[in-house]
């Protein structure tokens, strides 16, 4: 596994304010799919802004592929390696047309025209926006705008994309498109860090990081973290509905697996329980 992000003893405070990140240590490898969760104000946004040098540590270090974010000469390459997507896609649009918008980022890399065209086309295909090249971005739906922001990142050929609540302002169709694109990009080897308040979305990740009051308090597989129903609730986080349903049945004495967080797995588990019950009826 190639190391991508290394965070060492990171502390951060905004000007004239108390520290909001406390001694964070974290290693992220290439190709990981990570969800970052935690209550409001715990420091999620502040942390991921360090990953592409939008913020500099107050003390400690953050390196991307061995490039320290403190060094000004590294910043362009760091911003290419780690793309950042925010909640509101309107704030991320820069071009007058879809293709111009996608070309904006790689346009700053000094690439030959043919390579530029190839990258823009590839990014439009990956995001399903081909055919909309000439459309003014403001005529797109919210979901399409978010896909456009992702296309702009992809044209930079990043190693990882960090997304800060990217679906929070989208309708269900837009949400689903963005989420299935994240899965698809990850299967192509692009790393994902997804900040979310939605535990169903967090369940799509392989690894879940939990923050509270500026610290990482848990780091484990999605199955391990999201099955801790009472603990998640104590942090003010709503566990996946399906996990909570099975957990509640368990509390009522039903013999069911506790670490289930997808509808498919729950259907299997409940189906097996029903079969067992039917078996008893026939005795
Ligand atoms: N620009 C800023 N100046 C001063 N304090 C800030 C600034 N941005 C955030 N903070 C404070 O830093 C702390 C961490 O905020 P941050 O936005 O990183 O949390 P978050 O986990 O992303 O929260 P949310 O879930 O609400 O998005 C909070 O106490 C917040 O009020
Ligand atoms: Mg935030």
Short mmCIF file of C-alpha atoms in Angstrom, two decimals, residues 43-235:
data_model
loop_
_atom_site.label_atom_id
_atom_site.label_comp_id
_atom_site.label_asym_id
_atom_site.label_seq_id
_atom_site.Cartn_x
_atom_site.Cartn_y
_atom_site.Cartn_z
CA UNK A 43 -13.56 19.79 13.20
CA UNK A 44 -14.25 17.63 10.12
CA UNK A 45 -14.12 20.50 7.64
CA UNK A 46 -11.08 22.00 9.35
CA UNK A 47 -9.25 18.66 9.14
CA UNK A 48 -9.89 17.94 5.46
CA UNK A 49 -8.94 21.50 4.52
CA UNK A 50 -5.46 20.56 5.66
CA UNK A 51 -5.37 17.77 3.07
CA UNK A 52 -4.96 20.13 0.14
CA UNK A 53 -3.17 22.94 1.92
CA UNK A 54 -6.20 25.24 2.19
CA UNK A 55 -5.16 25.43 5.86
CA UNK A 56 -1.70 25.17 7.39
CA UNK A 57 -1.16 23.41 10.75
CA UNK A 58 -0.67 25.66 13.79
CA UNK A 59 1.76 22.93 14.85
CA UNK A 60 2.58 19.46 13.54
CA UNK A 61 2.71 18.41 9.89
CA UNK A 62 0.56 17.20 7.01
CA UNK A 63 2.21 15.55 4.00
CA UNK A 64 0.65 14.39 0.75
CA UNK A 65 2.74 11.77 -1.11
CA UNK A 66 5.64 12.95 1.04
CA UNK A 67 5.11 16.64 0.13
CA UNK A 68 4.77 18.79 3.24
CA UNK A 69 1.85 21.25 2.97
CA UNK A 70 3.96 23.93 4.69
CA UNK A 71 6.22 24.29 1.69
CA UNK A 72 4.81 26.82 -0.80
CA UNK A 73 6.56 25.11 -3.71
CA UNK A 74 4.52 21.93 -3.04
CA UNK A 75 1.10 23.55 -3.05
CA UNK A 76 0.23 23.28 -6.77
CA UNK A 77 1.13 19.59 -6.87
CA UNK A 78 -0.73 18.93 -3.59
CA UNK A 79 -3.88 20.60 -4.99
CA UNK A 80 -3.61 18.38 -8.06
CA UNK A 81 -3.14 15.24 -5.98
CA UNK A 82 -6.07 15.90 -3.62
CA UNK A 83 -9.19 17.49 -5.08
CA UNK A 84 -11.71 19.15 -2.78
CA UNK A 85 -15.48 19.22 -3.27
CA UNK A 86 -17.78 21.31 -1.09
CA UNK A 87 -21.46 21.18 -0.20
CA UNK A 88 -22.65 23.94 -2.50
CA UNK A 89 -21.81 23.19 -6.14
CA UNK A 90 -22.68 26.77 -7.22
CA UNK A 91 -19.58 28.09 -5.45
CA UNK A 92 -17.33 25.74 -7.41
CA UNK A 93 -18.29 26.68 -10.95
CA UNK A 94 -15.89 28.86 -12.90
CA UNK A 95 -16.54 28.26 -16.63
CA UNK A 96 -19.18 29.67 -19.00
CA UNK A 97 -19.88 26.21 -20.40
CA UNK A 98 -19.59 22.66 -19.05
CA UNK A 99 -16.47 21.85 -21.06
CA UNK A 100 -14.83 25.17 -20.23
CA UNK A 101 -15.49 24.52 -16.57
CA UNK A 102 -13.92 21.05 -16.68
CA UNK A 103 -10.91 22.42 -18.59
CA UNK A 104 -10.23 25.14 -16.04
CA UNK A 105 -8.14 23.06 -13.61
CA UNK A 106 -5.96 21.20 -16.12
CA UNK A 107 -5.65 24.51 -18.01
CA UNK A 108 -3.35 25.62 -15.20
CA UNK A 109 -1.11 22.58 -15.58
CA UNK A 110 0.35 23.69 -18.92
CA UNK A 111 -0.70 20.52 -20.77
CA UNK A 112 -0.59 20.12 -24.58
CA UNK A 113 -3.98 20.86 -26.22
CA UNK A 114 -4.53 17.24 -27.25
CA UNK A 115 -3.92 15.96 -23.70
CA UNK A 116 -6.30 18.64 -22.38
CA UNK A 117 -9.05 17.47 -24.74
CA UNK A 118 -8.47 13.84 -23.78
CA UNK A 119 -8.72 14.61 -20.08
CA UNK A 120 -11.83 16.77 -20.41
CA UNK A 121 -13.55 14.10 -22.51
CA UNK A 122 -12.55 11.32 -20.09
CA UNK A 123 -13.84 13.34 -17.10
CA UNK A 124 -17.16 14.05 -18.85
CA UNK A 125 -17.57 10.36 -19.65
CA UNK A 126 -16.79 9.22 -16.10
CA UNK A 127 -19.36 11.64 -14.66
CA UNK A 128 -21.99 10.94 -17.33
CA UNK A 129 -22.00 14.57 -18.51
CA UNK A 130 -21.02 13.90 -22.12
CA UNK A 131 -23.45 15.57 -24.52
CA UNK A 132 -23.77 18.59 -22.21
CA UNK A 133 -20.41 20.15 -23.22
CA UNK A 134 -21.88 23.46 -24.46
CA UNK A 135 -24.46 23.92 -21.70
CA UNK A 136 -24.03 26.96 -19.44
CA UNK A 137 -23.43 25.42 -15.98
CA UNK A 138 -26.14 27.52 -14.31
CA UNK A 139 -28.77 25.63 -16.36
CA UNK A 140 -27.77 22.29 -14.80
CA UNK A 141 -29.56 20.64 -11.86
CA UNK A 142 -27.88 20.66 -8.43
CA UNK A 143 -26.82 17.04 -8.88
CA UNK A 144 -25.38 17.72 -12.34
CA UNK A 145 -23.49 20.73 -10.96
CA UNK A 146 -21.93 18.52 -8.30
CA UNK A 147 -20.98 15.99 -11.01
CA UNK A 148 -19.48 18.90 -12.95
CA UNK A 149 -17.39 19.90 -9.94
CA UNK A 150 -16.21 16.28 -9.74
CA UNK A 151 -15.43 16.25 -13.46
CA UNK A 152 -13.23 19.32 -12.97
CA UNK A 153 -11.34 17.49 -10.24
CA UNK A 154 -11.03 14.30 -12.29
CA UNK A 155 -9.50 16.16 -15.21
CA UNK A 156 -6.59 16.92 -12.86
CA UNK A 157 -6.09 13.14 -12.46
CA UNK A 158 -6.00 13.29 -8.65
CA UNK A 159 -5.02 10.45 -6.31
CA UNK A 160 -7.78 11.34 -3.89
CA UNK A 161 -10.93 13.45 -3.69
CA UNK A 162 -12.06 14.88 -0.37
CA UNK A 163 -15.76 15.77 -0.29
CA UNK A 164 -17.37 17.90 2.41
CA UNK A 165 -21.06 16.92 2.66
CA UNK A 166 -21.33 16.77 -1.14
CA UNK A 167 -24.92 15.51 -1.19
CA UNK A 168 -26.36 17.73 1.56
CA UNK A 169 -28.10 20.12 -0.85
CA UNK A 170 -29.09 17.55 -3.52
CA UNK A 171 -32.40 15.82 -4.28
CA UNK A 172 -32.52 11.99 -4.00
CA UNK A 173 -31.70 11.46 -7.68
CA UNK A 174 -28.70 13.83 -7.50
CA UNK A 175 -27.57 12.18 -4.27
CA UNK A 176 -27.69 8.69 -5.77
CA UNK A 177 -25.78 9.77 -8.87
CA UNK A 178 -23.01 11.35 -6.81
CA UNK A 179 -22.79 8.36 -4.43
CA UNK A 180 -22.63 5.79 -7.22
CA UNK A 181 -19.96 7.89 -8.94
CA UNK A 182 -17.88 7.83 -5.74
CA UNK A 183 -18.07 4.03 -5.68
CA UNK A 184 -17.15 3.89 -9.36
CA UNK A 185 -14.19 6.28 -8.97
CA UNK A 186 -12.93 4.29 -6.01
CA UNK A 187 -13.07 1.07 -8.05
CA UNK A 188 -10.81 2.86 -10.55
CA UNK A 189 -8.28 3.39 -7.75
CA UNK A 190 -9.12 6.99 -6.78
CA UNK A 191 -9.19 7.52 -3.01
CA UNK A 192 -12.29 9.04 -1.42
CA UNK A 193 -12.68 10.93 1.86
CA UNK A 194 -16.34 11.64 2.37
CA UNK A 195 -17.45 13.93 5.21
CA UNK A 196 -21.07 13.19 5.99
CA UNK A 197 -23.77 13.39 8.66
CA UNK A 198 -25.64 10.57 6.95
CA UNK A 199 -24.69 7.15 8.32
CA UNK A 200 -26.21 5.34 5.32
CA UNK A 201 -23.70 7.25 3.18
CA UNK A 202 -20.93 6.48 5.66
CA UNK A 203 -21.78 2.78 5.30
CA UNK A 204 -20.58 2.93 1.67
CA UNK A 205 -17.01 3.48 2.88
CA UNK A 206 -14.51 0.77 3.81
CA UNK A 207 -13.05 2.74 6.72
CA UNK A 208 -14.83 5.16 9.04
CA UNK A 209 -13.11 7.86 11.09
CA UNK A 210 -15.06 9.39 13.97
CA UNK A 211 -14.21 12.83 15.32
CA UNK A 212 -15.32 14.52 18.50
CA UNK A 213 -14.13 17.87 19.88
CA UNK A 214 -11.18 18.12 17.52
CA UNK A 215 -9.89 14.57 18.03
CA UNK A 216 -10.20 11.31 16.13
CA UNK A 217 -11.87 9.06 18.69
CA UNK A 218 -12.42 5.96 16.53
CA UNK A 219 -10.99 4.53 13.32
CA UNK A 220 -12.26 1.21 12.00
CA UNK A 221 -14.22 -0.67 9.37
CA UNK A 222 -17.69 0.60 8.52
CA UNK A 223 -19.15 -2.62 9.99
CA UNK A 224 -17.30 -2.14 13.25
CA UNK A 225 -18.09 1.55 13.75
CA UNK A 226 -21.64 1.79 12.43
CA UNK A 227 -22.90 -1.16 14.43
CA UNK A 228 -22.21 0.70 17.70
CA UNK A 229 -25.77 1.98 17.86
CA UNK A 230 -25.85 3.31 21.43
CA UNK A 231 -22.42 4.86 21.15
CA UNK A 232 -23.30 6.67 17.90
CA UNK A 233 -26.46 8.00 19.52
CA UNK A 234 -24.50 9.21 22.54
CA UNK A 235 -22.41 11.28 20.12
#
